[in-house]
JSON list of C-alpha atoms in Angstrom, two decimals:
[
{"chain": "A", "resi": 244, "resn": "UNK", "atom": "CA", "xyz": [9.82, 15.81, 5.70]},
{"chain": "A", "resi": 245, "resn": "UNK", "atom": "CA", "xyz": [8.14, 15.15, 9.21]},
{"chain": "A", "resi": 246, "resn": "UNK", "atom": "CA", "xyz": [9.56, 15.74, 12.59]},
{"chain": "A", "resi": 247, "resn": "UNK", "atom": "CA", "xyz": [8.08, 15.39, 15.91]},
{"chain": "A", "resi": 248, "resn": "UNK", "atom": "CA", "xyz": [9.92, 15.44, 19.20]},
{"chain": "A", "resi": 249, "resn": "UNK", "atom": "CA", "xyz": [9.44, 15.02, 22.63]},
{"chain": "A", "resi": 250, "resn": "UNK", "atom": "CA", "xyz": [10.84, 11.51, 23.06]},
{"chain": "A", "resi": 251, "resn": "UNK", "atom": "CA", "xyz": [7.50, 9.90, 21.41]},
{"chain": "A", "resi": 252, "resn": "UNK", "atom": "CA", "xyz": [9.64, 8.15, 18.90]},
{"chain": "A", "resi": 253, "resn": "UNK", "atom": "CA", "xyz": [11.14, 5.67, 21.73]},
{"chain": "A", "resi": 254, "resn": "UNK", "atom": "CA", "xyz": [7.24, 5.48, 22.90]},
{"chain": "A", "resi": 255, "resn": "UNK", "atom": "CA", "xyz": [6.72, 3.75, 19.62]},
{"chain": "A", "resi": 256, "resn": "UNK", "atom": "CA", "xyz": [4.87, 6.66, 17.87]},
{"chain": "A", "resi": 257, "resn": "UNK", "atom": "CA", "xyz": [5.42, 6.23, 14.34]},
{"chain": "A", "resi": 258, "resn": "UNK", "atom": "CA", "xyz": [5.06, 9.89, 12.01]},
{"chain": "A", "resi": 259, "resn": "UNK", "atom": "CA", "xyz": [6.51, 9.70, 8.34]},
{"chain": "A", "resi": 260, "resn": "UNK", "atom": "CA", "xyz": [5.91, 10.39, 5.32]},
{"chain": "A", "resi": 261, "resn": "UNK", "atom": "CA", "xyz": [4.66, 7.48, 3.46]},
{"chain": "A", "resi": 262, "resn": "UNK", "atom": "CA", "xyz": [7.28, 7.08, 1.10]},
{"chain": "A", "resi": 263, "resn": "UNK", "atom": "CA", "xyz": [9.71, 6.35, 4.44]},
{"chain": "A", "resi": 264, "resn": "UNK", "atom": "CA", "xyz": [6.93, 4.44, 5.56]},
{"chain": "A", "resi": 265, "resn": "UNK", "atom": "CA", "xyz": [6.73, 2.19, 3.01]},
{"chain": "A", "resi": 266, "resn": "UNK", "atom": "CA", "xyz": [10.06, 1.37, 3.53]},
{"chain": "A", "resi": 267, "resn": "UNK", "atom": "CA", "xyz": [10.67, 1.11, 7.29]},
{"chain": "A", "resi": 268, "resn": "UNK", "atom": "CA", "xyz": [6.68, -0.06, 7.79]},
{"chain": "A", "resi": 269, "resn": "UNK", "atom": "CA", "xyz": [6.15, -1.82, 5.15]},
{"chain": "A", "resi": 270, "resn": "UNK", "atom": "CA", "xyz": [3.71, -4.25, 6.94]},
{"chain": "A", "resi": 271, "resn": "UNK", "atom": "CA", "xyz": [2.18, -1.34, 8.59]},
{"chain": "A", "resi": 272, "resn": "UNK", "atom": "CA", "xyz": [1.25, 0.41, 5.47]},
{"chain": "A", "resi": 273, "resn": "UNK", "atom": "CA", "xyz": [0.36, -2.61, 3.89]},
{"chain": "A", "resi": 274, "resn": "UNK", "atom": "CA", "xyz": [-2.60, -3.61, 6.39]},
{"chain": "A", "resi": 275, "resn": "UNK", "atom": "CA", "xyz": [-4.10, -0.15, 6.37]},
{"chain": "A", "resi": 276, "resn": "UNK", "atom": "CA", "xyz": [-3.20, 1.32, 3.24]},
{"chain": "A", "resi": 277, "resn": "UNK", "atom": "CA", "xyz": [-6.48, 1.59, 0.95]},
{"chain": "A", "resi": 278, "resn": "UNK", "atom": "CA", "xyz": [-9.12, -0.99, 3.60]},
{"chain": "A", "resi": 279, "resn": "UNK", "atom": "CA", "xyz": [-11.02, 1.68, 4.97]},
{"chain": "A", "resi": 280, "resn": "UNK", "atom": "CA", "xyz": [-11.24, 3.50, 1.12]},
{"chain": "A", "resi": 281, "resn": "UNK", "atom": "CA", "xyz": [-10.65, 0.78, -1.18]},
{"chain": "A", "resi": 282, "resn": "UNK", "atom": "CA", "xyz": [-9.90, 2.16, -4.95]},
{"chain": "A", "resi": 283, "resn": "UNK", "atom": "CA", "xyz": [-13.58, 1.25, -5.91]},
{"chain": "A", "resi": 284, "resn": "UNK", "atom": "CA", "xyz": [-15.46, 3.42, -3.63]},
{"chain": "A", "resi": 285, "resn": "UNK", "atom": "CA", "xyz": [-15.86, 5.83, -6.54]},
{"chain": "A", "resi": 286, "resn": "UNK", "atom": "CA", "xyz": [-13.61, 7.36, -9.48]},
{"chain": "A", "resi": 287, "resn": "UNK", "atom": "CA", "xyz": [-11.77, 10.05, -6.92]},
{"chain": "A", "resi": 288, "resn": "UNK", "atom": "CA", "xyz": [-10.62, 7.06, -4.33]},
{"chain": "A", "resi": 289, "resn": "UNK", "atom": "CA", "xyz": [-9.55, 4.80, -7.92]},
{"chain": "A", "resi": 290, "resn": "UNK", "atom": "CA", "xyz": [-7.36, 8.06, -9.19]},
{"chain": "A", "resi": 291, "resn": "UNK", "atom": "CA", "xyz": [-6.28, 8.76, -5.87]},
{"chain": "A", "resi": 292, "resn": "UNK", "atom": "CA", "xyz": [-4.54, 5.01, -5.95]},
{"chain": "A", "resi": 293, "resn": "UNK", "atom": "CA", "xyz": [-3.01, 5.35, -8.95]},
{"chain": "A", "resi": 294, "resn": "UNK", "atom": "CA", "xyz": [-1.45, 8.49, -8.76]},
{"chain": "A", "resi": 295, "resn": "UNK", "atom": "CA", "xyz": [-0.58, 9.64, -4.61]},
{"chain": "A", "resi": 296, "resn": "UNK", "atom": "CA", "xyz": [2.85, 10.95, -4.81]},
{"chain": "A", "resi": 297, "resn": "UNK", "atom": "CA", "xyz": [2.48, 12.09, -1.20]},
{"chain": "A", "resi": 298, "resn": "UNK", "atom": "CA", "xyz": [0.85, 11.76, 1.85]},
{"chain": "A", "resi": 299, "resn": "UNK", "atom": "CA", "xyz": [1.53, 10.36, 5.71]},
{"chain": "A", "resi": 300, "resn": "UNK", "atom": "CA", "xyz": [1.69, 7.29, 8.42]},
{"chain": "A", "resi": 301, "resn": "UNK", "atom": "CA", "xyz": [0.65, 8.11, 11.88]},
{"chain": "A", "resi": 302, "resn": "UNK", "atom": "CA", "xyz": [0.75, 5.49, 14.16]},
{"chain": "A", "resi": 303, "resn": "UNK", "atom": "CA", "xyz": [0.18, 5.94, 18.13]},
{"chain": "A", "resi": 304, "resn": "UNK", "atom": "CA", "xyz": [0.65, 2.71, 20.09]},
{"chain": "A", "resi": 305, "resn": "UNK", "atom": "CA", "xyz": [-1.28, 0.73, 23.13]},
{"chain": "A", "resi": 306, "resn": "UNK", "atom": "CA", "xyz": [-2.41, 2.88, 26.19]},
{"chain": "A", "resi": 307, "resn": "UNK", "atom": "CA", "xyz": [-0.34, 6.14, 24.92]},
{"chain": "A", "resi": 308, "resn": "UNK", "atom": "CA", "xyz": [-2.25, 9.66, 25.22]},
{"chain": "A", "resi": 309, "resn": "UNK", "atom": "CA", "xyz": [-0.33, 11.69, 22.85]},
{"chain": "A", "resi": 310, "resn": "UNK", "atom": "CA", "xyz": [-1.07, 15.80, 24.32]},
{"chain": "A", "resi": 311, "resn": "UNK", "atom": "CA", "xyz": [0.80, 17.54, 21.58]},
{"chain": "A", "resi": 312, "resn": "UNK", "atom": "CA", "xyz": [-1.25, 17.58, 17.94]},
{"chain": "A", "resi": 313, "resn": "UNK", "atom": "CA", "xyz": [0.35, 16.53, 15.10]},
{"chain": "A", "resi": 314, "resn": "UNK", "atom": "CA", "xyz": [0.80, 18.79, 12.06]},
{"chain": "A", "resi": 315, "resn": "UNK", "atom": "CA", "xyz": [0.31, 18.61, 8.81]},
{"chain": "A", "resi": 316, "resn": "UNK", "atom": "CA", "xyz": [0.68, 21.01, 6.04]},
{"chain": "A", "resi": 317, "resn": "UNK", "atom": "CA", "xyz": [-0.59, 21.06, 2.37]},
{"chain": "A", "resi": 318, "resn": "UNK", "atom": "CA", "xyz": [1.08, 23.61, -0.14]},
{"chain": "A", "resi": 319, "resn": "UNK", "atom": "CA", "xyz": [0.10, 23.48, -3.68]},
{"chain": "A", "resi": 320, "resn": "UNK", "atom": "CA", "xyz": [2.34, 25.84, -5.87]},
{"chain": "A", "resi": 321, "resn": "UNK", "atom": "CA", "xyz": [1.32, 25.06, -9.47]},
{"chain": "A", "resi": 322, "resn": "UNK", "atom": "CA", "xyz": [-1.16, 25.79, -11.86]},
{"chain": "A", "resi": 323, "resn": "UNK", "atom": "CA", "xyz": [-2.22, 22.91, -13.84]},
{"chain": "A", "resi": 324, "resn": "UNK", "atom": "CA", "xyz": [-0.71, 20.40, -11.72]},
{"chain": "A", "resi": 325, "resn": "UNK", "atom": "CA", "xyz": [-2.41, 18.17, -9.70]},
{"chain": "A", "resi": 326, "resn": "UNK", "atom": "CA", "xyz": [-1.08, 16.64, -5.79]},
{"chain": "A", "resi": 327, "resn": "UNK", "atom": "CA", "xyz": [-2.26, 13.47, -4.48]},
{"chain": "A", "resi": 328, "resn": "UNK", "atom": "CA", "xyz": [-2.02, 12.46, -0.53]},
{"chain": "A", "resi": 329, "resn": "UNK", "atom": "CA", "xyz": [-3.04, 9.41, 1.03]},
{"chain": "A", "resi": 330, "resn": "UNK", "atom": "CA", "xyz": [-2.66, 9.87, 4.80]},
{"chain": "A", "resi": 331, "resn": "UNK", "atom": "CA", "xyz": [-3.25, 6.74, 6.81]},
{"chain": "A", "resi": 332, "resn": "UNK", "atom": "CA", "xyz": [-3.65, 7.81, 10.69]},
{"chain": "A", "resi": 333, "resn": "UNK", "atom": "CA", "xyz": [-3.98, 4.09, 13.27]},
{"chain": "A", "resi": 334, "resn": "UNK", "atom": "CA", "xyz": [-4.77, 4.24, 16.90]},
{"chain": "A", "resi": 335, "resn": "UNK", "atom": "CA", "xyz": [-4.23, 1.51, 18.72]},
{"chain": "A", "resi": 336, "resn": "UNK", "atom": "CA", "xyz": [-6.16, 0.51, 21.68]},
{"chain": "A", "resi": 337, "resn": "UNK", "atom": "CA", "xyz": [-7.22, 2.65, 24.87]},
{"chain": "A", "resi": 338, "resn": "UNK", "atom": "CA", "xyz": [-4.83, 5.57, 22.68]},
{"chain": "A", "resi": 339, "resn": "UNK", "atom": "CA", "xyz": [-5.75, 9.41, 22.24]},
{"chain": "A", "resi": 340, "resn": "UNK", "atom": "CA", "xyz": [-4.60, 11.18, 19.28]},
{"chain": "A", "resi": 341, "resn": "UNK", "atom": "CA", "xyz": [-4.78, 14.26, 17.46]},
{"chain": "A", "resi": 342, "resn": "UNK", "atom": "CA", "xyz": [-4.33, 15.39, 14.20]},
{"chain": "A", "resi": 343, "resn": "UNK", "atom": "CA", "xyz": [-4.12, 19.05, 12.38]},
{"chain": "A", "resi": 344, "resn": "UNK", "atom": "CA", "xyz": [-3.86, 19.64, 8.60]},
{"chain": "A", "resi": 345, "resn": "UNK", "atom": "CA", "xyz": [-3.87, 22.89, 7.24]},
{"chain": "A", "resi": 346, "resn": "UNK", "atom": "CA", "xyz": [-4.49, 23.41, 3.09]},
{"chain": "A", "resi": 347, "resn": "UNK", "atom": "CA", "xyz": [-3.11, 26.89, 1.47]},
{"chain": "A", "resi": 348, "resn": "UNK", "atom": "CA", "xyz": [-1.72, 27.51, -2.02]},
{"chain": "A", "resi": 349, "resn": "UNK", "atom": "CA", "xyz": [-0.11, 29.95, -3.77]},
{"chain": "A", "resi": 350, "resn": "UNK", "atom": "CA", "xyz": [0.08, 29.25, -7.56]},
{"chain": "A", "resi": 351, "resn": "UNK", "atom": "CA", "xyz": [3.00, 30.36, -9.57]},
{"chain": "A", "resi": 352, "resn": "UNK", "atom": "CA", "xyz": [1.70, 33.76, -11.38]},
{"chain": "A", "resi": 353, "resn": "UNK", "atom": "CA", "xyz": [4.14, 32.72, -14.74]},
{"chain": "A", "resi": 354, "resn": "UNK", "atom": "CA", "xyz": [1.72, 29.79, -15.25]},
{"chain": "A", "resi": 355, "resn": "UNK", "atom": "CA", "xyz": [-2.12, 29.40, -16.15]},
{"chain": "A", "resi": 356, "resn": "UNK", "atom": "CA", "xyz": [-4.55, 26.54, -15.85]},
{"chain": "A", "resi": 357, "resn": "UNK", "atom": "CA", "xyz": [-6.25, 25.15, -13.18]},
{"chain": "A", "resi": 358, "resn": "UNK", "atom": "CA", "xyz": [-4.49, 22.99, -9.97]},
{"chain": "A", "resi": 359, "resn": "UNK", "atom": "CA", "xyz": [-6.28, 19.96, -8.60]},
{"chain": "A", "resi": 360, "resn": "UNK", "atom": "CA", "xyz": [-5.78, 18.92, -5.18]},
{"chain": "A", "resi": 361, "resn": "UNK", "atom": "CA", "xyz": [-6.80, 15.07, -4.36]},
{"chain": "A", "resi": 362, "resn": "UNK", "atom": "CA", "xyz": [-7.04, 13.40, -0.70]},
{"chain": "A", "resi": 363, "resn": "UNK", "atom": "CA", "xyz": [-7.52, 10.30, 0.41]},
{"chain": "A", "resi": 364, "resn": "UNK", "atom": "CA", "xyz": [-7.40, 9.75, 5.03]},
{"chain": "A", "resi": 365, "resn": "UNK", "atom": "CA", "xyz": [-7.85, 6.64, 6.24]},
{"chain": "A", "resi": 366, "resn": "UNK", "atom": "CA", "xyz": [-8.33, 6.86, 10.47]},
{"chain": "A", "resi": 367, "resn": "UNK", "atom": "CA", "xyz": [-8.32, 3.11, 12.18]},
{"chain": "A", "resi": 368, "resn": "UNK", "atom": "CA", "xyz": [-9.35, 4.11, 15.68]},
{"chain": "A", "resi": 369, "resn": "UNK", "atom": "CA", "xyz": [-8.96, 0.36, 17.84]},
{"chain": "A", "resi": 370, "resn": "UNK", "atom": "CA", "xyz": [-10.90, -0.59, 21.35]},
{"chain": "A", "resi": 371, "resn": "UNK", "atom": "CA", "xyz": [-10.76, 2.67, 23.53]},
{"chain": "A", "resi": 372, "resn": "UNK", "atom": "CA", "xyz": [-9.33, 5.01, 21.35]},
{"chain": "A", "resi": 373, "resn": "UNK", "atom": "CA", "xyz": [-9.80, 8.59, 20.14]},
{"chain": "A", "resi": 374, "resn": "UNK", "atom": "CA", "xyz": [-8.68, 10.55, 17.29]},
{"chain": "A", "resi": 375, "resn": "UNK", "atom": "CA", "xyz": [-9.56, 14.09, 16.75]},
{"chain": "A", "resi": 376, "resn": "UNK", "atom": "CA", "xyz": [-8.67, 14.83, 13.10]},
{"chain": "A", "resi": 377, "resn": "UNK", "atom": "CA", "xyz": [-8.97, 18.65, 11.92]},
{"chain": "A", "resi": 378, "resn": "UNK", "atom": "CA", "xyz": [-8.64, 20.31, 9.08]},
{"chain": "A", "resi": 379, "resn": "UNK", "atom": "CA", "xyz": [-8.72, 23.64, 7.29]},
{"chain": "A", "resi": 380, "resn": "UNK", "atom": "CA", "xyz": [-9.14, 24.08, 3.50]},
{"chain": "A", "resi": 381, "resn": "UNK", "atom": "CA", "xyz": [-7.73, 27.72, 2.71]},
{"chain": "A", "resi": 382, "resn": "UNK", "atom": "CA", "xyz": [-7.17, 27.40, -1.49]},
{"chain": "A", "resi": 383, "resn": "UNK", "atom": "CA", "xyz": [-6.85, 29.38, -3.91]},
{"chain": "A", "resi": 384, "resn": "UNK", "atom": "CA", "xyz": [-9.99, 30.04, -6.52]},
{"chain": "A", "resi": 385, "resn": "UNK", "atom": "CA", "xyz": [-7.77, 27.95, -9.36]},
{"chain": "A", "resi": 386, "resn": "UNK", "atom": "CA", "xyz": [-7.75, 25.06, -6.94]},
{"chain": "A", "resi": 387, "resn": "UNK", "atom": "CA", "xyz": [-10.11, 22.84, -7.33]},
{"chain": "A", "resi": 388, "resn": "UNK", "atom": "CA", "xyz": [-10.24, 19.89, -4.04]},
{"chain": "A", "resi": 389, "resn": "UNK", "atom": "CA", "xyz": [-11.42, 16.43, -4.34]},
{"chain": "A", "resi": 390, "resn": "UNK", "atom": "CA", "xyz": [-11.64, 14.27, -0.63]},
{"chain": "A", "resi": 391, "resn": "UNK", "atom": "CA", "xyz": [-12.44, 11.23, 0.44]},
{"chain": "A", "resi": 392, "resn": "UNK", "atom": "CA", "xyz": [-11.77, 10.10, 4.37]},
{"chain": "A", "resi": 393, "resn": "UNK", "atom": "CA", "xyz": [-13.25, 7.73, 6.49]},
{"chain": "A", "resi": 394, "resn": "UNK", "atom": "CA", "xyz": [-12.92, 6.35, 9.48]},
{"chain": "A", "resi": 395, "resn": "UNK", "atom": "CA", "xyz": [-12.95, 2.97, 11.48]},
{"chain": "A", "resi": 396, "resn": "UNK", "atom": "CA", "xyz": [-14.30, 2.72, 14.85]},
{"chain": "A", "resi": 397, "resn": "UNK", "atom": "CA", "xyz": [-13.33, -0.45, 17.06]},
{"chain": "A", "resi": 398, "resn": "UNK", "atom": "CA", "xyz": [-15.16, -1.01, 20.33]},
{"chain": "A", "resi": 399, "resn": "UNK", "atom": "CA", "xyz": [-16.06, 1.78, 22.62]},
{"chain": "A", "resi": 400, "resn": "UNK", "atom": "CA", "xyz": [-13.44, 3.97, 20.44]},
{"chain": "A", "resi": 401, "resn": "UNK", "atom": "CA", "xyz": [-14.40, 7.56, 19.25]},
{"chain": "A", "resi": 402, "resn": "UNK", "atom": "CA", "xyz": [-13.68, 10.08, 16.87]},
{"chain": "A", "resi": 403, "resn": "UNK", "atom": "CA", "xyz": [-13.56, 13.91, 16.16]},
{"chain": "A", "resi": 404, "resn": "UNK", "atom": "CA", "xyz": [-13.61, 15.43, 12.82]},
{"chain": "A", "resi": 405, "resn": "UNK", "atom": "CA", "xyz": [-13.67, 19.21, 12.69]},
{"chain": "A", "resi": 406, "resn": "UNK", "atom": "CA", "xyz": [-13.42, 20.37, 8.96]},
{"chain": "A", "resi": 407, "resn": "UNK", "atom": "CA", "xyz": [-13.31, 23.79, 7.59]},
{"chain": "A", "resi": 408, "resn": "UNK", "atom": "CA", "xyz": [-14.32, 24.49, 3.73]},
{"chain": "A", "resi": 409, "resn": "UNK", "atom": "CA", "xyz": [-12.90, 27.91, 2.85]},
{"chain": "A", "resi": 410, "resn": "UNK", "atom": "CA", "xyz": [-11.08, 28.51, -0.01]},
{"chain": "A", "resi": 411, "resn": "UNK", "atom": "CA", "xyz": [-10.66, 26.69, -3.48]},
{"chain": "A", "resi": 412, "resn": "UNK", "atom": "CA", "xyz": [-12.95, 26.55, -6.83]},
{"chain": "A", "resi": 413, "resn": "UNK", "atom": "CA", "xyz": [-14.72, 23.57, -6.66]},
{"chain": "A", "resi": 414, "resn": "UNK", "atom": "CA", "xyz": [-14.69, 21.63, -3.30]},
{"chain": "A", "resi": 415, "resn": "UNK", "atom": "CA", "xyz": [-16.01, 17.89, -3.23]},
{"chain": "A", "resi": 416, "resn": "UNK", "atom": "CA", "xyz": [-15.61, 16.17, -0.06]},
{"chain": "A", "resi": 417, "resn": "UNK", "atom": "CA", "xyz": [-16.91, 12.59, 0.89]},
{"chain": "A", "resi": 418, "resn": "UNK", "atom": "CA", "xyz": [-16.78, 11.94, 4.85]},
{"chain": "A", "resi": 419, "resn": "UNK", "atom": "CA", "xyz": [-18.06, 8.79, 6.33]},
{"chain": "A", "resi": 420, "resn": "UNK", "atom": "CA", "xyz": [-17.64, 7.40, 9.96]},
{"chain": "A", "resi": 421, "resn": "UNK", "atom": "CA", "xyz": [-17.93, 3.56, 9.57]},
{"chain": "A", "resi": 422, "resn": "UNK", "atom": "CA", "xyz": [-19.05, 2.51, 13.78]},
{"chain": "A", "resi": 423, "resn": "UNK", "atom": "CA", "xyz": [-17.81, -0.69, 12.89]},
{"chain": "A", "resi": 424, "resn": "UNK", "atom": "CA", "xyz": [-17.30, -1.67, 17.46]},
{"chain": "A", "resi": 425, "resn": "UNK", "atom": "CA", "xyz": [-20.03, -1.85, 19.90]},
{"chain": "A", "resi": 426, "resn": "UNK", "atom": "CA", "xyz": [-19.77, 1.77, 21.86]},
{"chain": "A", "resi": 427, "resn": "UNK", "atom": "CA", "xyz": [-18.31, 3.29, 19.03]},
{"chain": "A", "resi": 428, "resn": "UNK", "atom": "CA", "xyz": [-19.09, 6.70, 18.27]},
{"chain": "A", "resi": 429, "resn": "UNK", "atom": "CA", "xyz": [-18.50, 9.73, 16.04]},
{"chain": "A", "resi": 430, "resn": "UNK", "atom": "CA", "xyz": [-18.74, 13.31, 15.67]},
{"chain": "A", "resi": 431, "resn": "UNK", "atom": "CA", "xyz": [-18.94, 15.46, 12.32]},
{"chain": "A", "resi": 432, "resn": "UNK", "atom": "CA", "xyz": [-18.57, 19.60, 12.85]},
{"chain": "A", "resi": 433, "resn": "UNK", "atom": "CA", "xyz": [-17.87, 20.92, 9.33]},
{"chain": "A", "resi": 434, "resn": "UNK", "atom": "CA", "xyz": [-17.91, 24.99, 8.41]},
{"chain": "A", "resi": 435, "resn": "UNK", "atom": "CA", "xyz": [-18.41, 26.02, 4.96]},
{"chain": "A", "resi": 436, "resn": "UNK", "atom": "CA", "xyz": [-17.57, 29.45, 4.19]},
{"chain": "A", "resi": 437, "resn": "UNK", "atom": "CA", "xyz": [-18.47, 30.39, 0.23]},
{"chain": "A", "resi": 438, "resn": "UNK", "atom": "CA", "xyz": [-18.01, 33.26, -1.79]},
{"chain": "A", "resi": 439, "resn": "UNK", "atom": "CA", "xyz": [-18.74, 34.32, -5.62]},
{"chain": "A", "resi": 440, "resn": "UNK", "atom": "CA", "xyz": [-18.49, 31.62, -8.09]},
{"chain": "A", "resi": 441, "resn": "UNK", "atom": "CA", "xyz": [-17.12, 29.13, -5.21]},
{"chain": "A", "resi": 442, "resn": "UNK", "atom": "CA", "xyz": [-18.94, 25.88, -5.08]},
{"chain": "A", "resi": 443, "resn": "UNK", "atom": "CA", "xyz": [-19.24, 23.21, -2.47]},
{"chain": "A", "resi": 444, "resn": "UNK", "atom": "CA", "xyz": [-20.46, 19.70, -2.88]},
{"chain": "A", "resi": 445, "resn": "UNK", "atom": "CA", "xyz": [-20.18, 17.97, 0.63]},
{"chain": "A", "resi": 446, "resn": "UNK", "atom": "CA", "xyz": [-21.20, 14.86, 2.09]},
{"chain": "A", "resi": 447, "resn": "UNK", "atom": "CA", "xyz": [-21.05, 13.44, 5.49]},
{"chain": "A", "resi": 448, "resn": "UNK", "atom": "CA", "xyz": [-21.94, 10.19, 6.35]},
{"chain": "A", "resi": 449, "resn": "UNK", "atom": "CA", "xyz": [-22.23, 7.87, 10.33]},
{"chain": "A", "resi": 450, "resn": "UNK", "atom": "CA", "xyz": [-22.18, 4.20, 9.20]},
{"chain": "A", "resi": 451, "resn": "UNK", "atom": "CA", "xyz": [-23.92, 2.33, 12.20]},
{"chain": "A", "resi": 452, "resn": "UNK", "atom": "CA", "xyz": [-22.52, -0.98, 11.81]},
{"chain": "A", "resi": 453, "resn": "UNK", "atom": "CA", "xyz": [-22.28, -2.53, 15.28]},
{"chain": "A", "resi": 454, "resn": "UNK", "atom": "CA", "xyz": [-25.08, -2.28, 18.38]},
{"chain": "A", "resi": 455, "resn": "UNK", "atom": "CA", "xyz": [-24.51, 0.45, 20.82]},
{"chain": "A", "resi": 456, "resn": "UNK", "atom": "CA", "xyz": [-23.77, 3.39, 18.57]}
]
């Protein structure tokens, strides 16, 4: 369930899960959902697709400078199980956004196997705007974490992606800032913190599509 208050609902801020979204946005979804990742950027994005079960909408509208962060937290609770999230986050123009998702687990001792955690974020930052999307990954060693986001960029927009790779088995994570507006611009802080058998396969990526970037 997500909740925000504050009176940013009658602004025209839109927070959801996408399963609500889907059916009071349908349109909204539809246009974003899967155009910045389509399903054939690799095998993770294409099992992503099929099988998200969860996941959220943020929308912020025209002109609107949102000060409180949005929240968003990822529990896995299973061994052997695997989540899927597509978040879609859309700023419209001359808007400022932020985002925070936090990762933990804590697998049910009565069961064995490993637990795979798969994410897909989609950020569509319009003329003027900023996002700032963090994130902190805090698994379990039995949780393995497969991500793919990418952002956006429209004209003179920017955004902010502070990541933090702490916990979990195996760790792949795909980044890639598409500067798809003249002006637009990007920044990419990531942390990696790795112990014992933990392994990390990360790539980040600034896609310099339009002039002026």
């Amino acid at each position: 369930e997500t909740t925000f208050h504050g009176g940013l609902e009658k602004e025209g801020v839109v927070f959801a899960d996408l399963k609500t979204a889907l059916s009071k946005f349908p349109e909204m979804v539809r246009s974003h959902f899967s155009k910045a990742i389509p399903p054939d950027s690799d095998k993770f994005a294409a099992l992503n697709n099929a099988l998200y079960t969860a996941g959220v909408l943020l929308y912020v509208p025209k002109g609107l400078a949102v000060k409180v962060p949005f929240r968003n937290i990822v529990f896995v609770q299973s061994h052997g199980l695997g989540a899927f999230s597509h978040n879609i986050i859309v700023a419209d123009e001359n808007s400022r956004v932020t985002f925070l998702q936090e990762a933990n687990s804590k697998l049910d001792a009565s069961k064995q196997g490993p637990a795979l955690y798969s994410e897909v974020t989609e950020v569509f930052a319009g003329e003027g705007a900023e996002v700032s999307f963090a994130s902190v990954q805090n698994f379990e060693a039995d949780v393995h974490s497969f991500v793919n986001r990418r952002s956006v960029g429209g004209k003179d927009s920017r955004v902010n992606w502070t990541i933090g790779h702490v916990g979990g088995g195996i760790t792949r994570s795909r980044m890639d800032s598409a500067l798809a507006g003249p002006g637009a611009n990007a920044e990419d802080v990531e942390i990696v913190f790795g112990a014992g058998d933990q392994r990390f396969d990360i790539v980040t990526d600034l896609s310099h599509i339009a002039p002026n970037t």
